[in-house]
Coordinates of C-alpha atoms and ligand atoms in Angstrom, one line a residue:
M1 CA 5.2 -3.7 4.6
C2 CA 6.2 -6.1 7.4
G3 CA 5.1 -6.7 10.9
I4 CA 7.3 -6.2 14.0
V5 CA 6.7 -7.1 17.6
G6 CA 8.8 -7.1 20.8
Y7 CA 8.6 -8.0 24.5
I8 CA 10.5 -7.3 27.7
G9 CA 9.4 -8.9 31.0
P10 CA 9.7 -12.0 33.1
R11 CA 8.2 -14.4 30.5
D12 CA 9.9 -16.0 27.5
A13 CA 9.7 -13.3 24.7
A14 CA 9.5 -15.9 21.9
D15 CA 6.0 -17.0 23.0
I16 CA 4.6 -13.5 23.0
C17 CA 6.4 -12.6 19.8
L18 CA 5.1 -15.6 18.0
A19 CA 1.5 -15.0 19.1
G20 CA 1.9 -11.3 18.1
L21 CA 3.3 -12.2 14.7
K22 CA 0.4 -14.5 14.0
R23 CA -1.9 -11.5 14.4
L24 CA 0.4 -9.5 12.1
E25 CA 0.7 -12.1 9.4
Y26 CA -1.6 -10.0 7.2
R27 CA 1.3 -7.6 6.9
G28 CA 3.5 -10.1 5.3
Y29 CA 4.2 -13.8 5.1
D30 CA 7.2 -14.7 3.1
S31 CA 9.5 -15.3 6.0
A32 CA 9.7 -14.7 9.7
G33 CA 12.1 -14.7 12.7
I34 CA 12.6 -14.1 16.4
A35 CA 15.7 -13.1 18.4
T36 CA 16.0 -13.1 22.2
V37 CA 18.6 -12.2 24.8
D38 CA 19.3 -14.9 27.4
E39 CA 22.2 -15.1 29.8
G40 CA 24.2 -12.4 28.0
E41 CA 23.9 -14.0 24.6
L42 CA 21.7 -13.3 21.5
H43 CA 19.7 -16.3 20.2
L44 CA 18.0 -16.4 16.8
R45 CA 15.6 -18.5 14.8
K46 CA 14.6 -17.6 11.2
V47 CA 12.5 -19.4 8.6
V48 CA 11.3 -18.9 5.0
G49 CA 7.5 -19.1 4.5
K50 CA 4.6 -18.7 6.8
L51 CA 4.6 -18.6 10.6
V52 CA 3.7 -22.2 11.0
N53 CA 7.2 -23.0 9.8
L54 CA 8.6 -20.8 12.6
E55 CA 6.3 -22.4 15.1
E56 CA 7.7 -25.8 14.1
V57 CA 11.3 -24.7 14.5
L58 CA 10.5 -23.2 17.9
Q59 CA 8.9 -26.5 19.0
Q60 CA 12.1 -28.4 18.1
E61 CA 14.5 -25.7 19.3
P62 CA 12.8 -23.5 21.8
L63 CA 14.0 -20.0 22.4
V64 CA 14.1 -18.8 26.0
G65 CA 14.7 -15.4 27.5
A66 CA 13.8 -11.8 27.2
P67 CA 13.9 -9.2 25.8
G68 CA 13.0 -10.4 22.4
I69 CA 11.9 -9.1 19.0
G70 CA 10.0 -10.8 16.1
H71 CA 9.3 -10.1 12.5
T72 CA 7.1 -11.3 9.7
R73 CA 8.4 -10.2 6.3
W74 CA 6.9 -8.8 3.1
A75 CA 10.0 -8.7 0.8
T76 CA 11.0 -5.3 -0.7
H77 CA 14.8 -5.5 -1.0
G78 CA 16.0 -9.1 -1.6
K79 CA 14.0 -12.2 -2.3
P80 CA 12.3 -14.2 0.5
S81 CA 15.1 -16.3 2.0
K82 CA 16.5 -17.2 5.4
T83 CA 19.4 -14.7 5.1
N84 CA 17.2 -11.9 4.0
S85 CA 14.6 -12.5 6.8
H86 CA 14.7 -10.6 10.0
P87 CA 16.0 -10.1 12.8
H88 CA 19.3 -8.9 11.3
I89 CA 22.4 -9.1 13.4
S90 CA 25.4 -6.9 13.8
T91 CA 28.9 -8.0 12.8
N92 CA 29.9 -8.8 16.4
G93 CA 26.7 -10.8 16.9
R94 CA 25.5 -8.8 19.9
I95 CA 22.8 -6.6 18.4
A96 CA 19.5 -7.7 16.7
V97 CA 17.1 -5.5 14.7
V98 CA 13.7 -5.9 13.2
H99 CA 12.4 -3.3 10.7
N100 CA 9.3 -2.3 8.9
G101 CA 9.9 0.3 6.1
I102 CA 12.4 1.1 3.5
I103 CA 15.9 2.6 4.0
E104 CA 16.4 4.8 0.9
N105 CA 20.2 5.4 1.3
Y106 CA 21.1 1.9 2.2
G107 CA 23.4 1.5 -0.8
Q108 CA 25.6 4.3 0.2
L109 CA 25.6 3.3 3.9
R110 CA 26.4 -0.3 3.0
Q111 CA 29.5 0.8 1.0
Q112 CA 30.7 3.0 3.9
L113 CA 30.1 0.3 6.5
T114 CA 31.8 -2.4 4.4
A115 CA 34.8 -0.2 4.0
E116 CA 34.9 0.2 7.8
G117 CA 35.0 -3.6 8.1
Y118 CA 31.4 -4.5 8.9
K119 CA 30.2 -7.7 7.3
F120 CA 27.0 -7.9 5.4
V121 CA 25.3 -11.2 4.8
S122 CA 21.9 -10.3 3.3
E123 CA 20.7 -8.3 0.3
T124 CA 18.3 -6.2 2.5
D125 CA 18.2 -2.5 3.1
T126 CA 17.6 -3.3 6.8
E127 CA 21.0 -4.8 7.5
V128 CA 22.7 -1.4 7.6
M129 CA 20.9 -0.8 10.9
P130 CA 22.5 -3.4 13.2
H131 CA 25.9 -2.6 11.9
L132 CA 25.3 1.1 12.4
V133 CA 24.1 0.5 16.0
E134 CA 27.2 -1.6 16.7
K135 CA 29.3 1.2 15.3
Y136 CA 27.8 3.7 17.7
Y137 CA 27.3 1.5 20.7
E138 CA 29.4 2.5 23.7
G139 CA 27.3 0.9 26.5
D140 CA 24.1 2.9 25.9
L141 CA 21.7 1.2 23.4
R142 CA 19.3 4.1 23.1
E143 CA 22.1 6.5 22.3
A144 CA 23.5 4.1 19.6
V145 CA 20.0 3.7 18.0
R146 CA 19.6 7.5 18.1
R147 CA 22.9 8.1 16.3
A148 CA 22.2 5.3 13.8
V149 CA 18.8 6.8 12.9
G150 CA 20.5 10.1 12.3
D151 CA 22.3 8.5 9.3
L152 CA 19.2 7.1 7.7
K153 CA 16.9 8.4 5.0
G154 CA 13.5 6.7 4.5
A155 CA 10.8 5.1 6.4
F156 CA 11.2 2.8 9.4
A157 CA 9.8 1.3 12.6
F158 CA 12.7 -0.5 14.4
G159 CA 12.9 -2.8 17.4
V160 CA 16.4 -3.2 18.7
I161 CA 17.9 -5.5 21.4
C162 CA 21.5 -6.0 22.5
A163 CA 23.1 -8.8 24.4
D164 CA 25.2 -6.2 26.3
S165 CA 22.1 -4.2 27.4
P166 CA 19.9 -7.1 28.5
N167 CA 17.4 -5.0 30.4
E168 CA 16.4 -2.8 27.5
L169 CA 14.4 -2.8 24.3
V170 CA 14.6 0.3 22.1
A171 CA 12.1 1.3 19.4
V172 CA 12.0 4.2 17.0
R173 CA 9.8 5.3 14.1
R174 CA 9.6 7.5 11.1
F175 CA 6.5 7.0 8.8
S176 CA 6.0 3.3 9.6
P177 CA 3.5 2.5 12.3
L178 CA 4.6 1.6 15.8
V179 CA 2.9 1.3 19.2
V180 CA 4.3 0.5 22.7
G181 CA 2.1 -1.7 24.8
L182 CA 2.0 -1.2 28.5
G183 CA 1.8 -4.2 30.9
D184 CA 2.4 -4.7 34.6
G185 CA 6.1 -5.4 35.0
E186 CA 6.4 -6.1 31.3
N187 CA 6.1 -4.1 28.1
Y188 CA 5.7 -4.6 24.4
I189 CA 6.2 -3.1 21.0
A190 CA 4.3 -3.8 17.8
S191 CA 3.4 -2.5 14.3
D192 CA -0.2 -2.3 15.3
M193 CA -2.3 -2.6 18.4
G194 CA -3.9 -5.8 17.2
A195 CA -0.7 -7.7 17.6
I196 CA -0.6 -7.2 21.4
R197 CA -4.3 -6.7 22.1
Q198 CA -4.3 -10.1 23.7
E199 CA -1.8 -8.9 26.2
T200 CA -2.9 -5.4 27.0
D201 CA -5.4 -2.8 26.1
K202 CA -3.1 0.1 27.0
V203 CA -0.7 1.6 24.4
Y204 CA 1.3 4.6 23.5
V205 CA 0.9 5.4 19.8
I206 CA 4.4 6.5 18.7
D207 CA 4.8 9.4 16.3
D208 CA 7.5 10.2 13.7
D209 CA 11.0 10.7 15.0
E210 CA 10.1 9.5 18.4
L211 CA 12.3 7.1 20.4
A212 CA 11.2 4.6 23.1
L213 CA 13.5 3.2 25.8
I214 CA 11.6 0.3 27.2
T215 CA 12.4 -1.7 30.3
R216 CA 10.3 -4.1 32.3
D217 CA 8.9 -1.4 34.5
D218 CA 9.2 1.7 32.5
V219 CA 8.7 3.3 29.1
E220 CA 10.6 6.5 28.3
L221 CA 9.5 8.4 25.2
T222 CA 11.7 11.1 23.8
D223 CA 12.3 12.9 20.5
L224 CA 15.5 12.3 18.6
A225 CA 17.2 15.0 20.7
L226 CA 16.2 13.1 23.8
N227 CA 13.7 15.7 25.0
P228 CA 11.1 13.9 27.0
I229 CA 7.6 13.5 25.5
A230 CA 4.5 13.2 27.6
R231 CA 2.0 10.9 25.8
E232 CA -1.5 10.0 26.9
V233 CA -2.2 6.3 27.3
F234 CA -4.5 5.1 24.5
E235 CA -7.1 2.5 25.5
I236 CA -7.7 0.1 22.7
P237 CA -11.5 0.3 22.2
W238 CA -12.1 -3.1 20.6
P239 CA -12.0 -6.6 22.0
A240 CA -9.1 -9.0 21.5
E241 CA -11.0 -11.2 19.0
A242 CA -11.1 -8.3 16.5
A243 CA -7.3 -8.0 16.6
Q244 CA -6.3 -9.2 13.2
K245 CA -8.6 -6.8 11.5
A246 CA -7.4 -4.1 13.9
G247 CA -11.0 -3.5 15.0
H248 CA -12.4 -3.3 11.4
K249 CA -15.4 -5.4 10.6
H250 CA -13.8 -6.6 7.3
F251 CA -10.4 -6.8 5.7
M252 CA -11.7 -4.7 2.8
H253 CA -12.6 -1.9 5.2
K254 CA -9.3 -2.1 6.9
E255 CA -7.5 -2.0 3.6
I256 CA -9.5 1.0 2.4
H257 CA -8.3 2.7 5.5
E258 CA -4.6 1.7 5.0
Q259 CA -4.4 3.7 1.8
P260 CA -2.9 6.9 3.1
D261 CA 0.0 5.0 4.8
A262 CA 0.4 2.8 1.8
M263 CA 0.6 5.8 -0.5
H264 CA 3.4 7.2 1.7
S265 CA 5.3 4.0 1.2
C266 CA 4.7 4.0 -2.5
L267 CA 6.0 7.6 -2.9
A268 CA 9.0 7.1 -0.5
G269 CA 12.3 7.2 -2.3
R270 CA 10.6 8.0 -5.6
L271 CA 9.1 11.4 -5.2
S272 CA 10.5 13.5 -2.4
S273 CA 9.6 17.1 -3.4
P274 CA 8.1 19.0 -6.3
E275 CA 11.5 20.1 -7.4
A276 CA 13.3 16.7 -7.3
P277 CA 13.3 14.4 -10.3
L278 CA 11.3 11.2 -10.0
V279 CA 13.4 8.1 -9.1
L280 CA 12.0 4.8 -10.4
E281 CA 15.0 2.5 -10.4
G282 CA 12.7 -0.6 -10.8
L283 CA 12.0 0.4 -14.4
Q284 CA 15.5 -0.5 -15.4
M285 CA 15.4 1.9 -18.3
S286 CA 18.0 4.4 -19.4
E287 CA 17.0 7.9 -20.3
Q288 CA 17.9 7.1 -23.9
E289 CA 15.5 4.1 -23.9
I290 CA 12.8 6.2 -22.5
K291 CA 13.4 8.9 -25.2
D292 CA 13.4 6.2 -27.9
L293 CA 10.0 4.8 -27.0
R294 CA 7.6 4.5 -29.9
K295 CA 4.7 2.8 -28.2
V296 CA 3.4 1.7 -24.8
V297 CA 1.0 -1.2 -24.3
F298 CA -0.7 -1.6 -20.9
T299 CA -2.3 -4.9 -20.1
A300 CA -3.9 -6.4 -17.0
C301 CA -7.1 -8.0 -15.7
G302 CA -9.9 -6.8 -13.5
T303 CA -9.2 -3.9 -11.3
A304 CA -5.6 -3.7 -12.5
Y305 CA -7.0 -3.2 -16.0
H306 CA -8.8 -0.1 -14.9
A307 CA -5.4 1.2 -13.5
G308 CA -4.0 0.4 -17.0
M309 CA -6.7 2.6 -18.6
V310 CA -5.7 5.5 -16.4
G311 CA -2.1 4.7 -17.2
R312 CA -2.7 4.9 -20.9
F313 CA -4.4 8.3 -20.6
M314 CA -1.6 9.7 -18.5
M315 CA 1.1 8.3 -20.8
E316 CA -0.4 9.9 -23.9
N317 CA -1.2 13.1 -22.2
L318 CA 2.1 13.7 -20.4
A319 CA 4.8 11.6 -22.2
R320 CA 3.3 11.9 -25.7
V321 CA 3.9 8.3 -26.5
P322 CA 1.2 6.4 -28.5
A323 CA -0.4 4.1 -25.9
E324 CA -2.8 1.3 -25.9
V325 CA -4.6 -0.7 -23.2
D326 CA -5.9 -4.2 -23.5
L327 CA -7.5 -6.7 -21.3
A328 CA -4.9 -9.4 -20.9
A329 CA -7.4 -12.1 -21.9
E330 CA -8.1 -10.3 -25.1
L331 CA -4.6 -9.2 -26.1
R332 CA -3.7 -12.5 -27.7
T333 CA -6.8 -12.7 -29.8
R334 CA -6.0 -9.3 -31.2
D335 CA -2.5 -10.1 -32.2
P336 CA -1.2 -6.6 -31.5
V337 CA 1.5 -4.9 -33.6
V338 CA 4.7 -4.6 -31.6
L339 CA 7.0 -1.9 -33.0
D340 CA 10.7 -1.5 -32.2
N341 CA 11.0 0.2 -28.9
T342 CA 7.6 -0.9 -27.6
L343 CA 7.2 -1.0 -23.9
A344 CA 4.6 -3.3 -22.3
V345 CA 3.4 -2.2 -18.9
V346 CA 1.9 -5.3 -17.1
I347 CA -0.1 -4.5 -14.0
S348 CA -1.0 -7.1 -11.4
Q349 CA -1.5 -7.1 -7.6
S350 CA -0.6 -10.8 -7.2
G351 CA 1.8 -11.1 -10.1
E352 CA 0.3 -14.6 -10.7
T353 CA -2.8 -13.9 -12.8
A354 CA -2.6 -16.5 -15.6
D355 CA -4.1 -14.3 -18.4
T356 CA -1.8 -11.5 -17.5
L357 CA 1.2 -13.8 -17.5
V358 CA 0.3 -15.2 -20.9
A359 CA -0.2 -11.7 -22.4
L360 CA 3.3 -10.8 -21.0
R361 CA 4.9 -13.8 -22.7
D362 CA 3.2 -12.9 -26.0
L363 CA 4.4 -9.3 -25.9
R364 CA 7.9 -10.4 -25.0
E365 CA 8.0 -12.9 -27.8
K366 CA 7.0 -10.1 -30.2
G367 CA 10.0 -8.1 -28.9
A368 CA 8.5 -5.7 -26.4
R369 CA 10.4 -4.7 -23.3
V370 CA 8.3 -5.6 -20.2
V371 CA 8.0 -3.5 -17.1
S372 CA 5.6 -4.8 -14.5
V373 CA 3.8 -2.9 -11.8
L374 CA 3.2 -5.4 -9.0
N375 CA 2.5 -5.7 -5.3
V376 CA 3.6 -9.2 -4.4
V377 CA 7.4 -9.6 -4.6
D378 CA 9.1 -12.5 -6.4
S379 CA 6.0 -13.6 -8.3
S380 CA 5.9 -15.3 -11.7
I381 CA 5.3 -12.0 -13.5
A382 CA 8.2 -10.4 -11.7
R383 CA 10.5 -13.2 -12.7
E384 CA 9.6 -12.8 -16.4
S385 CA 9.8 -9.0 -16.5
D386 CA 12.8 -6.7 -17.5
G387 CA 11.9 -4.3 -14.8
V388 CA 9.5 -4.2 -11.8
V389 CA 8.0 -1.3 -10.0
Y390 CA 6.5 -2.4 -6.7
I391 CA 3.5 -0.5 -5.5
Q392 CA 4.4 -1.2 -1.8
A393 CA 0.8 -1.7 -0.7
G394 CA 1.5 -4.6 1.6
P395 CA -0.7 -7.7 1.6
E396 CA -4.2 -7.3 0.3
I397 CA -6.5 -9.9 1.7
G398 CA -10.0 -8.6 0.8
V399 CA -10.9 -10.2 -2.5
A400 CA -12.1 -6.8 -3.9
S401 CA -9.0 -4.9 -4.6
T402 CA -8.8 -1.4 -3.0
K403 CA -5.5 -0.2 -1.8
A404 CA -3.7 -2.0 -4.7
Y405 CA -5.8 0.0 -7.2
S406 CA -5.2 3.4 -5.8
L407 CA -1.5 2.6 -5.6
Q408 CA -1.4 1.2 -9.1
V409 CA -2.8 4.4 -10.3
L410 CA -0.4 6.5 -8.2
T411 CA 2.4 4.4 -9.8
M412 CA 1.0 5.0 -13.3
A413 CA 1.2 8.7 -12.6
M414 CA 4.8 8.5 -11.4
I415 CA 5.9 6.5 -14.4
A416 CA 4.1 8.9 -16.9
L417 CA 5.5 11.9 -15.2
H418 CA 9.0 10.4 -15.1
F419 CA 8.7 9.7 -18.9
A420 CA 7.5 13.3 -19.5
E421 CA 10.4 14.7 -17.5
V422 CA 12.9 12.6 -19.5
R423 CA 11.3 13.2 -22.9
G424 CA 10.7 16.9 -22.2
T425 CA 7.1 16.6 -23.3
A426 CA 5.5 18.6 -20.5
D427 CA 6.4 22.0 -19.4
P428 CA 8.2 22.3 -16.0
A429 CA 5.3 24.2 -14.3
T430 CA 2.9 21.4 -15.2
I431 CA 5.3 18.7 -14.0
R432 CA 5.8 20.6 -10.8
S433 CA 2.2 21.1 -10.0
L434 CA 1.4 17.4 -10.7
K435 CA 4.2 16.4 -8.4
E436 CA 2.7 18.7 -5.7
A437 CA -0.6 17.1 -6.3
L438 CA 0.8 13.6 -6.0
L439 CA 2.6 14.5 -2.7
A440 CA -0.8 15.8 -1.4
V441 CA -2.6 12.5 -2.3
P442 CA -2.0 10.7 1.1
D443 CA -3.4 13.7 3.1
Q444 CA -6.4 14.1 0.7
S445 CA -7.1 10.4 1.0
Q446 CA -7.1 10.6 4.8
E447 CA -9.5 13.5 4.5
L448 CA -11.8 11.4 2.4
L449 CA -11.6 8.6 4.9
D450 CA -12.5 11.0 7.6
R451 CA -15.7 11.7 5.6
E452 CA -16.8 8.1 5.6
E453 CA -20.0 8.8 7.5
D454 CA -21.2 11.0 4.7
V455 CA -20.7 8.2 2.1
K456 CA -22.4 5.8 4.5
A457 CA -25.4 8.1 4.6
V458 CA -25.6 8.1 0.8
A459 CA -25.4 4.3 0.8
Q460 CA -28.3 4.2 3.2
H461 CA -30.5 5.9 0.6
Y462 CA -29.7 3.5 -2.3
Y463 CA -28.7 0.1 -0.9
Q464 CA -32.0 -1.5 -1.7
M465 CA -32.0 -0.5 -5.4
P466 CA -31.3 -3.4 -7.7
N467 CA -29.5 -1.5 -10.5
S468 CA -26.9 1.2 -10.9
L469 CA -24.9 3.1 -13.5
F470 CA -21.5 4.7 -12.9
L471 CA -20.7 7.4 -15.4
G472 CA -17.4 9.2 -16.1
R473 CA -15.5 10.7 -19.0
G474 CA -11.9 11.0 -20.0
I475 CA -9.5 10.0 -17.3
N476 CA -12.4 9.3 -15.0
L477 CA -14.1 6.8 -17.2
P478 CA -11.9 4.1 -15.6
S479 CA -12.9 5.5 -12.2
A480 CA -16.5 4.9 -13.1
M481 CA -15.8 1.4 -14.3
E482 CA -13.8 0.6 -11.2
G483 CA -16.6 2.0 -9.0
A484 CA -19.1 -0.2 -10.7
L485 CA -16.9 -3.2 -10.5
K486 CA -16.4 -2.7 -6.7
L487 CA -20.2 -2.5 -6.2
K488 CA -21.1 -5.5 -8.3
E489 CA -18.3 -7.7 -6.8
I490 CA -19.3 -7.4 -3.2
S491 CA -23.0 -6.3 -3.2
Y492 CA -24.3 -8.2 -6.2
V493 CA -26.1 -5.1 -7.2
H494 CA -26.2 -4.8 -11.0
A495 CA -23.7 -2.0 -11.8
E496 CA -22.5 -0.7 -15.2
G497 CA -19.5 1.5 -15.6
Y498 CA -20.0 3.5 -18.7
S499 CA -18.7 6.5 -20.6
A500 CA -21.1 9.3 -20.0
G501 CA -20.8 10.3 -23.6
E502 CA -22.0 6.8 -24.7
M503 CA -24.9 6.8 -22.3
K504 CA -27.4 8.2 -24.8
H505 CA -26.5 5.3 -27.2
G506 CA -28.0 2.6 -24.9
P507 CA -27.9 2.7 -21.2
I508 CA -30.2 5.7 -21.0
A509 CA -33.0 3.2 -21.9
L510 CA -32.5 1.7 -18.4
V511 CA -33.0 4.9 -16.5
E512 CA -36.0 4.8 -14.1
P513 CA -36.5 5.7 -10.4
N514 CA -35.1 2.4 -9.2
L515 CA -31.8 2.7 -11.0
F516 CA -29.3 5.1 -9.3
T517 CA -26.5 6.8 -11.2
V518 CA -23.2 7.8 -9.8
A519 CA -21.8 10.6 -11.9
I520 CA -18.2 11.7 -11.6
A521 CA -18.0 15.4 -12.3
V522 CA -14.9 16.9 -10.8
A523 CA -13.4 20.1 -12.2
G524 CA -11.6 19.6 -15.5
E525 CA -12.1 19.4 -19.2
V526 CA -15.2 17.2 -19.2
Y527 CA -17.1 18.9 -16.3
E528 CA -19.7 20.8 -18.4
K529 CA -20.4 17.7 -20.5
M530 CA -20.9 15.7 -17.4
I531 CA -23.4 18.2 -16.1
G532 CA -25.3 17.8 -19.4
N533 CA -25.4 14.0 -19.0
M534 CA -26.6 14.3 -15.5
Q535 CA -29.5 16.5 -16.6
E536 CA -30.5 13.9 -19.1
I537 CA -30.8 11.4 -16.4
K538 CA -32.7 13.7 -14.0
A539 CA -35.1 14.5 -16.8
R540 CA -36.0 10.8 -16.9
S541 CA -36.6 10.5 -13.2
G542 CA -33.4 8.7 -12.4
P543 CA -31.8 9.5 -9.0
V544 CA -28.2 10.9 -9.3
I545 CA -25.3 10.8 -6.9
G546 CA -22.8 13.4 -7.9
V547 CA -19.1 13.1 -7.2
A548 CA -17.7 16.6 -7.3
N549 CA -15.2 19.0 -5.8
D550 CA -15.6 20.8 -2.5
G551 CA -16.9 24.3 -3.1
D552 CA -18.8 23.4 -6.4
D553 CA -22.0 25.3 -5.8
V554 CA -23.5 24.5 -9.2
I555 CA -23.7 20.8 -9.3
G556 CA -25.8 20.3 -6.1
D557 CA -28.9 21.4 -8.1
E558 CA -28.5 18.5 -10.5
C559 CA -28.1 15.8 -7.9
D560 CA -30.1 14.0 -5.3
D561 CA -27.1 13.2 -3.2
M562 CA -23.5 14.3 -3.2
I563 CA -20.1 12.8 -2.5
W564 CA -17.6 15.6 -2.1
V565 CA -13.9 15.3 -2.8
P566 CA -11.0 17.7 -2.3
P567 CA -10.0 19.5 -5.5
C568 CA -6.8 18.4 -7.4
P569 CA -5.6 18.4 -11.0
E570 CA -8.0 16.3 -13.2
L571 CA -5.1 14.1 -14.2
V572 CA -4.5 13.0 -10.6
S573 CA -8.1 12.8 -9.6
P574 CA -8.7 9.1 -10.2
I575 CA -6.4 8.3 -7.3
T576 CA -8.5 10.0 -4.7
I577 CA -11.9 9.5 -6.4
A578 CA -11.4 5.7 -5.9
I579 CA -11.7 6.0 -2.2
P580 CA -15.3 7.2 -1.7
L581 CA -16.4 4.8 -4.4
Q582 CA -14.8 1.9 -2.5
L583 CA -16.6 3.1 0.6
L584 CA -19.9 3.4 -1.2
A585 CA -19.6 -0.2 -2.5
Y586 CA -18.5 -1.4 1.0
H587 CA -21.4 0.2 2.8
I588 CA -24.0 -0.8 0.3
A589 CA -22.8 -4.4 0.6
D590 CA -22.6 -4.2 4.4
L591 CA -26.1 -2.8 4.6
R592 CA -27.3 -5.7 2.4
G593 CA -25.5 -8.1 4.8
E594 CA -23.1 -9.7 2.3
H595 CA -19.9 -11.6 2.9
I596 CA -17.7 -8.8 1.9
D597 CA -14.2 -10.4 2.2
Q598 CA -15.3 -13.6 0.4
P599 CA -17.7 -12.6 -2.3
R600 CA -19.4 -15.5 -4.1
N601 CA -17.7 -17.0 -7.1
L602 CA -14.7 -14.8 -6.9
A603 CA -11.0 -15.5 -6.1
K604 CA -8.3 -13.2 -5.1
T605 CA -5.8 -14.6 -7.5
V606 CA -7.0 -16.3 -10.7
T607 CA -4.4 -18.7 -12.0
V608 CA -6.4 -20.3 -14.8
E609 CA -6.8 -18.8 -18.3
Ligands
G6P701 C1 -9.2 -11.2 -9.6 C2 -9.4 -10.4 -8.4 C3 -9.4 -8.9 -8.7 C4 -8.1 -8.5 -9.5 C5 -7.9 -9.4 -10.7 C6 -6.5 -9.3 -11.3 O1 -10.3 -11.1 -10.4 O2 -10.6 -10.7 -7.7 O3 -9.5 -8.1 -7.6 O4 -8.2 -7.2 -9.9 O5 -8.0 -10.8 -10.3 O6 -5.6 -9.7 -10.3 P1 -4.1 -9.2 -10.2 O7 -3.5 -10.0 -9.1 O8 -3.4 -9.6 -11.5 O9 -4.1 -7.8 -10.0

């Protein structure tokens, strides 16, 4: 996830780009850069680190002219460095490109272009684009971009400028977000409306495979065959001050809503169709090494630990490898047995959590191979791992982890399925249907977000209660624990996540009319047992919120309120169930008037043991 911005008009583009990038910094902050065209030449400034560094450079060496494009980076291919930062430039130095997304076939394109004499200077996937545009440029920038995009597989939003076409800015998108802002004698592009809200409240929202040719006075939208597209102007409904949160009241809310897009990025290049094998290059494991596995140990802290619990369940169920899961802080005390061919799966959003890092070192010392599942690139945990699978969630700012969790679980599912495929431990029909279910997860998640008002209505019934219990079984025990963690973190309501089977051995003593229970009872192996547990609570006058599948006409009788979720295989259900539980916690905390993005006593990254 990166942020892009661009400007064409009478003012100096660098000023507008820098201001826009500041509002996009939430999308990435490991490096940044701006390019402009002035007097027939391309000019470029790039820096490593946050935007303040770029601002300093621009103060010392100002950039003049327009059009211009800017970028704030969140590394995916290649470490954060000046050469890897955007804009990337063509071999002849005439074309500059900014990109948000992932080019899946960049390896092959890079080989071809190198053989044709184009010179690559970075390790990025993006750099194929300026060279491709140069290859196809015959005086018409839009045509060159159109042809270049025809060679690409993957996700992208591009902004492209060329010193030989100084009156044009070209933008195109597939899967990555892009808007074109409309001014008076000047126009803009950006990854989101927030970046340019200060400048204009009128935008075109660009769809997949749409191309925009932008001049000072005009914006021409077409499809990739150059058929014109008529698009209504969208008026941004929120004020400029709300820009960084894109109109959301809190980062947590914004990040909950980013999940469908982030899921697309996480799946991109890894799972393309139910028939295709999963591709997880980051694992750095050969088929033989996967077949030889004797044990998998998952370890993590906090929310990531709950993702590890789901991972263990999936790994045993699908790949039939004995699997364990441990809280990182507890792992050392336990002195676990590491067999030959043990794999440690270390999960962390930040890649910097001290307990997790220490657990990783312990497992490595004992001989385990380490694959980490991370969000932030180039972190301490990444540097000490044999393989890294990035979840591609983009920066997560809200202290309570939301999109990182659902993407960690999605990644767990891909790893377990990949192992099952290689080890031949699940029948092809099961693998196929689970892949179908994973591919449906972004759309189902969007559907759940569209039902937010229903969850808010439930929150209104319970937000004043001081105590709560979240119950689940099997693969949804971690969902219950994560639901409870979310609620307690941001609302300070006492919340216990518990196995529904264990409830009668203790927590049932707490049940009374002022304690609400959230019971996860989606279709699957534990459904009937869950219904039984819910009846036990009802019999003791405890209010119950059921989480169940659309179309279940039995469960309503057992519950006071319902949260409905679209049906999917039980093994995949923790990914989507997470979303309404995040929304429930969010709305309860909001109704209680809490500081949701900075909950008391908590830190986003805990670097002490
Ligand atoms: C802190 C955060 C949690 C997070 C945990 C692990 O407690 O507040 O949201 O789950 O650390 O962090 P990590 O970066 O390793 O996933």
